[in-house]
Coordinates of C-alpha atoms and ligand atoms in Angstrom, one line a residue:
M1 CA 132.8 98.8 105.0
R2 CA 132.7 96.5 102.1
A3 CA 130.6 93.4 101.5
Q4 CA 131.3 92.9 97.8
P5 CA 130.4 89.3 96.7
Q6 CA 132.5 87.5 94.1
A7 CA 129.8 88.2 91.5
S8 CA 126.2 89.3 91.4
H9 CA 124.5 85.9 90.7
F10 CA 125.0 82.3 91.7
V11 CA 123.9 80.0 88.8
A12 CA 124.5 76.3 88.2
G13 CA 126.7 75.9 91.2
A14 CA 129.0 78.8 90.5
W15 CA 129.3 82.6 90.7
A16 CA 128.0 84.3 87.6
E17 CA 128.3 87.9 86.2
D18 CA 126.9 89.7 83.1
R19 CA 127.9 93.3 83.1
A20 CA 125.3 94.0 80.5
G21 CA 122.7 94.0 83.3
A22 CA 121.9 97.4 84.9
A23 CA 124.2 98.3 87.7
F24 CA 122.9 98.8 91.2
E25 CA 124.3 99.3 94.7
S26 CA 123.7 97.9 98.2
V27 CA 123.9 100.6 100.8
H28 CA 124.5 100.4 104.6
S29 CA 121.6 102.6 105.7
A30 CA 123.2 103.7 109.0
T31 CA 125.9 105.6 107.2
G32 CA 124.8 105.8 103.5
E33 CA 128.0 104.0 102.5
V34 CA 127.9 101.8 99.4
I35 CA 128.9 98.2 100.5
A36 CA 128.6 96.4 97.2
R37 CA 128.0 97.0 93.5
L38 CA 126.1 94.5 91.5
H39 CA 124.3 94.0 88.2
E40 CA 120.7 93.0 87.5
A41 CA 120.2 89.7 85.8
T42 CA 120.0 89.8 82.0
P43 CA 117.8 87.5 80.1
A44 CA 120.9 85.4 79.4
I45 CA 121.6 84.9 83.2
L46 CA 117.9 84.1 83.8
D47 CA 118.0 81.6 81.0
R48 CA 121.1 79.9 82.4
A49 CA 119.6 79.7 85.9
L50 CA 116.3 78.3 84.7
D51 CA 117.9 75.8 82.4
A52 CA 120.2 74.7 85.2
A53 CA 117.3 74.3 87.6
R54 CA 115.3 72.2 85.1
A55 CA 118.2 70.0 84.3
A56 CA 119.2 69.3 87.9
Q57 CA 115.8 68.7 89.4
P58 CA 114.8 65.2 88.2
A59 CA 118.0 63.5 89.6
W60 CA 117.6 65.4 92.9
A61 CA 113.9 64.3 93.1
A62 CA 115.0 60.7 92.4
L63 CA 117.4 60.7 95.5
A64 CA 116.3 59.0 98.6
P65 CA 114.7 61.7 100.8
V66 CA 117.2 60.9 103.6
E67 CA 120.0 61.8 101.3
R68 CA 118.5 65.1 100.4
G69 CA 117.9 65.7 104.1
R70 CA 121.6 64.9 104.9
I71 CA 122.8 67.7 102.6
L72 CA 120.3 70.3 104.0
R73 CA 121.3 69.3 107.5
R74 CA 124.9 69.9 106.7
A75 CA 124.0 73.3 105.3
A76 CA 122.2 74.1 108.6
D77 CA 125.4 73.2 110.5
L78 CA 127.5 75.4 108.3
M79 CA 125.0 78.3 108.7
R80 CA 125.2 78.0 112.5
A81 CA 129.0 77.7 112.4
R82 CA 129.1 80.9 110.4
N83 CA 126.4 82.7 112.2
R84 CA 128.4 85.7 113.2
E85 CA 129.8 86.3 109.7
L86 CA 126.3 85.9 108.2
S87 CA 124.9 88.2 110.8
V88 CA 127.4 91.0 110.1
L89 CA 126.6 90.7 106.4
E90 CA 122.9 90.9 107.2
T91 CA 123.4 93.9 109.5
L92 CA 125.4 95.7 106.8
D93 CA 122.8 95.0 104.2
T94 CA 119.6 95.7 106.2
G95 CA 120.8 98.1 108.9
K96 CA 119.3 95.8 111.6
P97 CA 121.3 95.7 114.8
L98 CA 123.8 92.9 115.2
Q99 CA 122.1 92.1 118.5
E100 CA 119.1 91.0 116.5
T101 CA 120.7 89.4 113.4
L102 CA 122.9 87.2 115.7
V103 CA 119.8 85.5 117.0
A104 CA 117.0 85.9 114.5
D105 CA 118.1 85.8 110.9
A106 CA 120.6 83.1 109.8
A107 CA 119.7 81.2 113.0
S108 CA 116.1 80.9 111.8
G109 CA 117.2 80.0 108.3
A110 CA 119.3 77.1 109.8
D111 CA 116.2 76.0 111.8
A112 CA 114.3 75.7 108.5
L113 CA 117.0 73.7 106.8
E114 CA 117.2 71.3 109.8
Y115 CA 113.5 71.0 110.2
F116 CA 112.8 70.2 106.5
A117 CA 115.9 67.9 106.4
G118 CA 114.2 65.8 109.1
Y119 CA 110.7 66.1 107.6
A120 CA 111.6 64.9 104.0
P121 CA 112.2 61.3 104.9
T122 CA 108.8 61.0 106.8
V123 CA 106.7 62.0 103.8
T124 CA 104.5 59.2 102.5
G125 CA 101.4 58.8 100.4
Q126 CA 98.1 57.0 101.2
T127 CA 96.7 53.6 100.3
I128 CA 93.0 53.8 99.5
P129 CA 91.0 50.6 99.6
L130 CA 88.2 50.5 97.0
G131 CA 86.5 47.2 97.7
G132 CA 88.5 45.0 95.3
D133 CA 90.6 47.5 93.4
M134 CA 92.7 50.0 95.3
A135 CA 94.4 53.3 94.8
Y136 CA 97.5 54.9 96.3
T137 CA 98.9 58.4 96.2
L138 CA 102.4 59.7 95.6
R139 CA 103.8 63.0 96.8
E140 CA 105.7 64.5 93.9
P141 CA 107.8 67.7 93.8
L142 CA 106.4 70.6 91.7
G143 CA 109.6 71.1 89.6
V144 CA 111.2 74.5 89.5
C145 CA 110.1 77.0 92.2
A146 CA 110.7 80.7 91.8
G147 CA 111.3 82.5 95.2
I148 CA 111.1 86.3 95.4
G149 CA 112.1 88.0 98.7
A150 CA 111.4 91.2 100.6
W151 CA 114.2 93.2 102.3
N152 CA 113.4 92.8 105.9
Y153 CA 114.6 89.3 106.6
P154 CA 116.6 88.4 103.5
I155 CA 118.4 85.2 104.5
Q156 CA 115.5 84.0 106.5
I157 CA 113.1 84.4 103.6
A158 CA 115.6 82.7 101.2
A159 CA 116.0 79.8 103.6
W160 CA 112.3 79.5 104.5
K161 CA 111.6 79.0 100.8
A162 CA 114.6 77.0 99.8
A163 CA 114.4 74.5 102.7
P164 CA 111.0 72.9 102.0
A165 CA 111.4 73.3 98.2
L166 CA 114.7 71.4 98.2
A167 CA 113.7 68.9 100.9
F168 CA 110.8 67.7 98.8
G169 CA 112.8 67.4 95.6
N170 CA 112.3 70.7 93.8
A171 CA 114.9 73.1 92.3
V172 CA 114.9 76.9 93.2
V173 CA 115.6 80.1 91.4
F174 CA 115.6 82.8 94.1
K175 CA 115.5 86.6 93.5
P176 CA 116.3 88.6 96.7
S177 CA 115.0 92.1 97.1
E178 CA 117.2 94.6 95.1
V179 CA 117.5 96.5 98.4
T180 CA 119.2 93.6 100.2
P181 CA 120.8 91.4 97.6
L182 CA 123.8 89.9 99.5
S183 CA 122.9 87.2 102.0
A184 CA 121.0 84.9 99.6
L185 CA 124.3 84.6 97.8
A186 CA 125.9 83.5 101.0
L187 CA 123.2 80.9 101.4
A188 CA 123.9 79.6 97.9
E189 CA 127.6 79.2 98.7
I190 CA 126.8 77.3 101.9
L191 CA 124.3 75.0 100.1
A192 CA 126.9 74.3 97.5
E193 CA 129.6 73.6 100.1
A194 CA 127.2 71.3 101.9
G195 CA 127.0 69.1 98.8
L196 CA 123.9 70.4 97.0
P197 CA 124.3 69.5 93.3
A198 CA 124.8 72.4 90.9
G199 CA 121.7 74.1 89.6
L200 CA 119.3 73.3 92.5
F201 CA 119.6 76.7 94.2
N202 CA 120.3 79.6 92.0
V203 CA 120.3 83.3 93.0
V204 CA 119.6 86.0 90.4
Q205 CA 119.5 89.7 91.1
G206 CA 117.2 92.5 90.0
G207 CA 114.0 94.4 90.7
G208 CA 110.4 93.8 89.8
A209 CA 111.1 93.3 86.1
V210 CA 113.5 90.4 86.8
G211 CA 110.9 89.0 89.3
S212 CA 108.2 89.2 86.7
A213 CA 110.3 87.6 84.0
L214 CA 110.8 84.6 86.4
V215 CA 107.1 84.4 87.3
G216 CA 106.1 84.4 83.6
D217 CA 108.6 81.9 82.5
A218 CA 107.2 78.6 81.3
R219 CA 110.1 76.7 83.0
V220 CA 108.8 77.8 86.5
N221 CA 106.1 75.6 88.1
K222 CA 105.6 77.4 91.4
V223 CA 106.0 81.0 92.7
S224 CA 106.5 82.0 96.3
L225 CA 106.6 85.7 97.0
T226 CA 107.3 87.5 100.2
G227 CA 106.4 91.2 99.7
S228 CA 103.7 93.9 99.9
V229 CA 100.1 93.5 99.0
P230 CA 100.3 95.6 95.8
T231 CA 103.2 93.4 94.5
G232 CA 101.3 90.3 95.6
R233 CA 98.3 91.2 93.5
K234 CA 100.5 91.5 90.4
V235 CA 102.5 88.4 91.0
Y236 CA 99.5 86.2 92.0
A237 CA 97.7 87.4 88.8
Q238 CA 100.7 86.6 86.6
A239 CA 101.1 83.2 88.3
A240 CA 97.4 82.5 87.6
E241 CA 97.9 83.3 84.0
G242 CA 100.3 80.4 83.8
I243 CA 98.1 78.2 86.1
K244 CA 101.0 78.0 88.5
A245 CA 100.9 77.1 92.2
A246 CA 101.5 80.2 94.3
T247 CA 102.3 81.1 97.9
M248 CA 101.9 84.8 98.8
E249 CA 103.3 86.0 102.1
L250 CA 102.2 89.6 102.1
G251 CA 101.7 92.6 104.4
G252 CA 99.6 93.3 107.4
K253 CA 98.1 95.8 109.9
S254 CA 97.7 93.3 112.7
P255 CA 95.7 93.9 115.9
L256 CA 97.3 93.3 119.3
I257 CA 94.4 93.3 121.9
I258 CA 95.3 94.0 125.5
F259 CA 92.5 93.3 128.0
D260 CA 92.6 95.2 131.3
D261 CA 93.4 92.0 133.3
A262 CA 96.6 91.4 131.3
D263 CA 100.0 91.3 132.9
L264 CA 101.1 94.9 132.3
E265 CA 104.9 94.3 131.9
N266 CA 104.3 91.4 129.5
A267 CA 101.8 93.3 127.4
V268 CA 104.0 96.4 127.2
G269 CA 107.0 94.2 126.3
A270 CA 105.1 92.4 123.6
A271 CA 103.8 95.7 122.1
M272 CA 107.3 97.0 122.0
L273 CA 108.6 93.8 120.3
G274 CA 105.7 93.9 117.9
N275 CA 106.4 97.4 116.8
F276 CA 110.1 98.2 117.4
Y277 CA 112.0 95.0 116.6
S278 CA 113.8 95.3 113.3
S279 CA 112.8 99.0 113.5
G280 CA 109.2 98.0 112.9
Q281 CA 110.0 96.3 109.6
I282 CA 108.1 93.1 110.2
C283 CA 105.1 91.9 108.3
S284 CA 103.3 90.4 111.3
N285 CA 103.8 93.4 113.6
G286 CA 100.9 94.3 115.9
T287 CA 100.7 97.9 114.8
R288 CA 97.1 98.5 116.0
V289 CA 97.4 98.1 119.7
F290 CA 93.9 98.0 121.2
V291 CA 94.1 98.6 125.0
Q292 CA 91.0 98.2 127.2
R293 CA 90.1 101.5 128.8
G294 CA 90.8 100.4 132.4
L295 CA 94.5 99.7 131.6
R296 CA 95.1 102.5 129.1
D297 CA 96.8 105.1 131.3
A298 CA 99.1 102.6 133.1
F299 CA 99.9 101.0 129.7
L300 CA 100.9 104.2 128.0
G301 CA 102.9 105.4 131.1
R302 CA 104.9 102.2 131.3
L303 CA 105.3 102.1 127.5
A304 CA 106.8 105.6 127.4
E305 CA 109.2 104.8 130.2
R306 CA 110.4 101.6 128.6
A307 CA 110.6 103.1 125.1
A308 CA 112.8 105.9 126.4
T309 CA 115.5 103.3 127.4
I310 CA 115.8 101.8 123.9
T311 CA 119.4 102.2 122.7
L312 CA 119.4 103.5 119.1
G313 CA 122.7 103.6 117.2
A314 CA 125.3 102.0 115.1
P315 CA 124.0 98.6 114.2
L316 CA 127.3 96.8 114.4
D317 CA 127.7 97.8 118.0
E318 CA 126.3 94.8 120.0
A319 CA 124.9 97.1 122.6
T320 CA 122.6 98.8 120.0
Q321 CA 119.0 97.7 120.3
M322 CA 117.6 99.6 117.4
G323 CA 119.2 100.5 114.1
P324 CA 118.1 102.6 111.1
L325 CA 115.4 101.7 108.6
V326 CA 116.5 99.7 105.6
S327 CA 117.0 102.8 103.4
A328 CA 116.7 106.6 103.3
A329 CA 113.6 106.2 101.2
Q330 CA 111.9 104.0 103.8
A331 CA 112.7 106.5 106.5
E332 CA 111.1 109.3 104.5
R333 CA 108.0 107.1 104.0
V334 CA 107.7 106.4 107.7
L335 CA 108.3 110.1 108.6
G336 CA 105.5 110.9 106.2
Y337 CA 103.1 108.7 108.1
I338 CA 104.2 110.3 111.4
T339 CA 103.4 113.7 109.9
Q340 CA 100.0 112.4 108.8
G341 CA 99.3 110.9 112.2
R342 CA 99.9 114.3 113.9
A343 CA 97.8 116.1 111.3
E344 CA 94.9 113.6 111.9
G345 CA 94.9 114.5 115.6
A346 CA 96.6 111.4 117.1
R347 CA 98.5 112.2 120.3
L348 CA 102.2 111.7 120.2
V349 CA 103.4 109.9 123.3
C350 CA 107.0 109.5 122.4
G351 CA 109.4 109.7 119.4
G352 CA 108.0 111.2 116.2
A353 CA 111.2 112.3 114.5
R354 CA 114.3 111.4 112.7
V355 CA 117.4 110.8 114.9
G356 CA 120.9 112.0 114.0
E357 CA 122.2 113.9 111.0
T358 CA 123.1 111.0 108.8
G359 CA 121.5 107.6 108.4
A360 CA 117.9 106.4 108.1
F361 CA 117.2 106.5 111.9
V362 CA 113.6 107.2 113.1
A363 CA 112.9 107.2 116.9
P364 CA 110.5 104.6 118.3
T365 CA 107.2 106.3 118.1
V366 CA 103.9 105.8 119.9
F367 CA 100.6 107.5 119.0
A368 CA 97.7 107.4 121.5
D369 CA 94.1 108.4 120.9
V370 CA 94.2 106.8 117.5
T371 CA 90.9 106.1 115.9
D372 CA 90.0 103.4 113.3
E373 CA 89.6 105.9 110.4
M374 CA 93.1 107.4 110.7
V375 CA 95.5 106.5 108.0
I376 CA 98.1 105.4 110.6
A377 CA 95.5 102.8 111.8
R378 CA 94.7 101.6 108.3
E379 CA 97.9 101.4 106.3
E380 CA 101.0 99.3 106.7
I381 CA 103.7 101.8 107.8
F382 CA 106.6 99.3 108.0
G383 CA 108.5 101.4 110.5
P384 CA 108.8 101.9 114.3
V385 CA 105.3 103.5 114.7
M386 CA 102.8 102.1 117.2
A387 CA 99.2 103.2 117.1
V388 CA 97.3 102.7 120.4
L389 CA 93.6 102.6 120.3
D390 CA 91.1 102.4 123.2
F391 CA 88.3 99.9 123.5
D392 CA 85.6 98.9 126.0
T393 CA 84.1 95.5 125.2
E394 CA 85.2 92.2 123.8
E395 CA 82.5 92.2 121.2
E396 CA 83.5 95.7 120.0
V397 CA 87.3 95.0 119.8
I398 CA 86.8 91.8 117.8
A399 CA 84.7 93.7 115.2
R400 CA 87.2 96.5 115.0
A401 CA 90.2 94.2 114.9
N402 CA 88.7 92.4 111.9
A403 CA 87.7 95.6 110.1
T404 CA 90.7 95.6 107.7
E405 CA 91.6 94.1 104.3
Y406 CA 94.6 92.5 106.0
G407 CA 94.6 89.2 108.0
L408 CA 98.2 88.2 108.7
S409 CA 98.4 88.0 112.5
A410 CA 96.8 89.0 115.8
G411 CA 97.6 88.9 119.5
V412 CA 95.6 88.7 122.7
F413 CA 96.8 89.5 126.2
T414 CA 94.6 88.5 129.1
R415 CA 94.8 86.3 132.2
D416 CA 91.4 84.9 131.3
L417 CA 92.3 82.0 129.0
A418 CA 88.7 81.1 128.2
R419 CA 88.4 84.6 126.8
A420 CA 91.7 84.4 125.0
H421 CA 90.6 81.2 123.1
R422 CA 87.1 82.7 122.4
V423 CA 88.6 85.8 120.9
V424 CA 91.2 84.1 118.9
A425 CA 88.6 81.8 117.3
R426 CA 86.9 84.9 115.9
L427 CA 89.9 86.8 114.7
E428 CA 90.5 86.8 111.0
A429 CA 94.2 86.1 110.9
G430 CA 96.6 83.4 109.8
T431 CA 98.6 83.4 113.0
C432 CA 97.4 84.4 116.5
W433 CA 99.5 84.7 119.7
I434 CA 98.1 84.4 123.2
N435 CA 100.2 86.2 125.8
A436 CA 103.1 86.3 123.4
Y437 CA 103.8 88.1 120.2
N438 CA 105.8 87.7 116.9
L439 CA 107.3 84.3 117.7
T440 CA 107.5 82.3 114.5
P441 CA 109.2 78.9 115.2
V442 CA 109.7 76.8 112.1
E443 CA 107.5 74.1 113.6
M444 CA 104.4 76.4 113.3
P445 CA 102.8 77.2 110.0
F446 CA 102.9 80.9 109.1
G447 CA 100.9 82.8 106.5
G448 CA 98.0 85.2 106.0
V449 CA 94.3 85.3 105.2
K450 CA 92.4 88.0 103.3
A451 CA 94.7 90.3 101.4
S452 CA 97.7 89.2 103.5
G453 CA 98.2 86.2 101.4
V454 CA 97.6 82.6 100.4
G455 CA 99.5 79.4 101.4
R456 CA 101.6 78.7 104.4
E457 CA 105.3 78.5 105.1
N458 CA 106.9 76.3 107.7
G459 CA 105.5 73.4 109.7
H460 CA 103.8 70.4 108.1
A461 CA 101.6 72.7 106.2
A462 CA 104.5 73.6 103.8
L463 CA 104.3 70.1 102.3
E464 CA 101.0 71.1 100.6
H465 CA 102.7 74.1 98.9
Y466 CA 105.9 72.4 97.6
T467 CA 104.5 69.0 96.4
R468 CA 101.5 67.8 94.5
I469 CA 99.6 64.5 94.7
K470 CA 99.5 61.9 92.1
S471 CA 96.7 59.4 92.4
V472 CA 97.4 55.9 91.1
Y473 CA 94.4 53.5 90.5
L474 CA 95.3 49.9 90.7
G475 CA 93.0 47.6 88.8
L476 CA 93.1 44.1 90.5
G477 CA 90.4 42.4 88.5
D478 CA 89.1 42.1 85.0
V479 CA 88.2 45.3 83.0
D480 CA 84.4 45.6 83.0
A481 CA 83.7 47.1 79.5
P482 CA 80.1 47.3 78.3
Y483 CA 81.1 46.8 74.6
Ligands
LIG1 P1 107.8 94.7 97.6 O1 106.5 94.2 97.4 O2 108.2 96.0 97.2 O3 108.9 93.7 96.9 C1 109.0 92.4 97.3 C2 109.8 91.6 96.2 O4 109.0 91.6 95.0 C3 111.1 92.3 95.8 O5 112.0 91.3 95.6 C4 110.7 93.0 94.4 O6 111.8 93.2 93.6 C5 109.7 92.0 93.9 N1 108.8 92.5 92.9 C6 108.3 93.8 92.8 N2 107.4 93.9 91.8 C7 107.4 92.6 91.2 C8 106.7 92.1 90.1 N3 105.8 92.8 89.4 N4 106.9 90.8 89.8 C9 107.7 90.0 90.5 N5 108.4 90.5 91.6 C10 108.2 91.8 91.9 O7 108.1 94.5 99.2 P2 109.3 95.0 100.1 O8 109.1 96.5 100.2 O9 110.6 94.4 99.6 O10 109.0 94.3 101.5 C11 108.1 94.8 102.4 C12 106.7 94.1 102.3 O11 106.9 92.7 102.5 C13 105.8 94.5 103.4 O12 104.5 94.8 102.9 C14 105.8 93.3 104.4 O13 104.6 93.2 105.1 C15 106.0 92.2 103.4 N6 106.5 91.0 104.1 C16 105.7 89.9 104.3 C17 106.1 88.8 105.0 C18 105.2 87.6 105.2 O14 105.7 86.5 105.5 N7 103.9 87.7 105.1 C19 107.4 88.8 105.4 C20 108.2 89.9 105.2 C21 107.7 91.0 104.5

């Protein structure tokens, strides 16, 4: 299995390599095979990418929005036409099953390109009457945006940042996670083929040091990170040092609240999707599943039955429903949390162990009798580990759901819609689902509150984070000077 790109970086519209950069490998975590060898970006590569972005951005911003949109729309079509190829690449790089990547990754990136392609030409400013004089506002791009990605949805993250940034007239320098470096390069190729002028979407490889060099560079006007809370604290602080705009899409420990009048099958299905999809490596997962006591036993019984039918295996086999974790290191981390959950006295309902001799496979795992103080109920595990907690009253569960530093998402299952809206109104979360979970269509803004982040991606809200307002005062009379 090989997925070697032509070169490590994509800069100024072409592949770029600098062998002086530290070598690193991309590994298929189902087998441990090396699928690509790359080099981290050197200061020379970063310099070229940032200069190219700065040079290309003004002419791009000066194009009619409909022309920018046309190119992005073409890129969306190319992504869809190549969905299978891109999905195989993503499956090799992340270990996620092809069954998922075929529908969730490049497809959602294409949606973002299409959405913002159509949105760009609709953006207007305001006219502001001032009783004689008047003012108007212009929406301007920010300039050069640095995007930094996590490893769980590599091409989706790259596209979710590139699409609004480019649509509104910015240039992008994107650094994918060093764990999954490949698909952002494929996106760069597609954008170039769609007609995006050179220098507007650059991909540079590397770890935290390369990311930090980008964030600190004076040529960068805006920083958008998808990553963990500890990284977010560092990147946000560094962006603040340069007084740069920042979007932080960070981690979570989200509550999924299931009242005892909920539809059992739907609630179980949502809890499974919200904990086992992508082997649990999703920021918005509902990893604290609060089940009202009346439904608890039926819920756990049905959950164990359905979890036992999950097909774990080779990710390229389309029958496989669950693949390995992204890396051996991540599997070890997750197994460590499972050991801790057992030691803290949580009751293992299913799973709880590594699967197979090779590969980073961990069985879908459910703990019951989890209490709020346990580490598995407090920390983001980022693996297929569900914690089920009991509750009695609405008031109690709202307080417990909010008792966390995180605030990315939350879900409520009930047939009582008045209660659903009442509860959602009090949940401290950027995105809430009622009788659904983890659906993130591009039309809907997405982002966190509290430590889970600042800013929003997707939807109309993204405009605020990739443009700034210029106010223009128009004097229509004589200047009234007192001297
Ligand atoms: P991570 O924080 O380890 O790394 C994220 C990215 O930041 C990587 O590209 C990394 O190289 C870079 N980085 C690390 N240190 C840096 C620094 N000092 N300066 C600049 N860049 C730096 O996260 P991860 O392990 O790749 O991804 C998992 C995390 O991402 C989880 O916490 C998950 O919840 C979060 N996530 C959030 C969202 C969201 O939209 N809210 C989506 C996906 C993942």
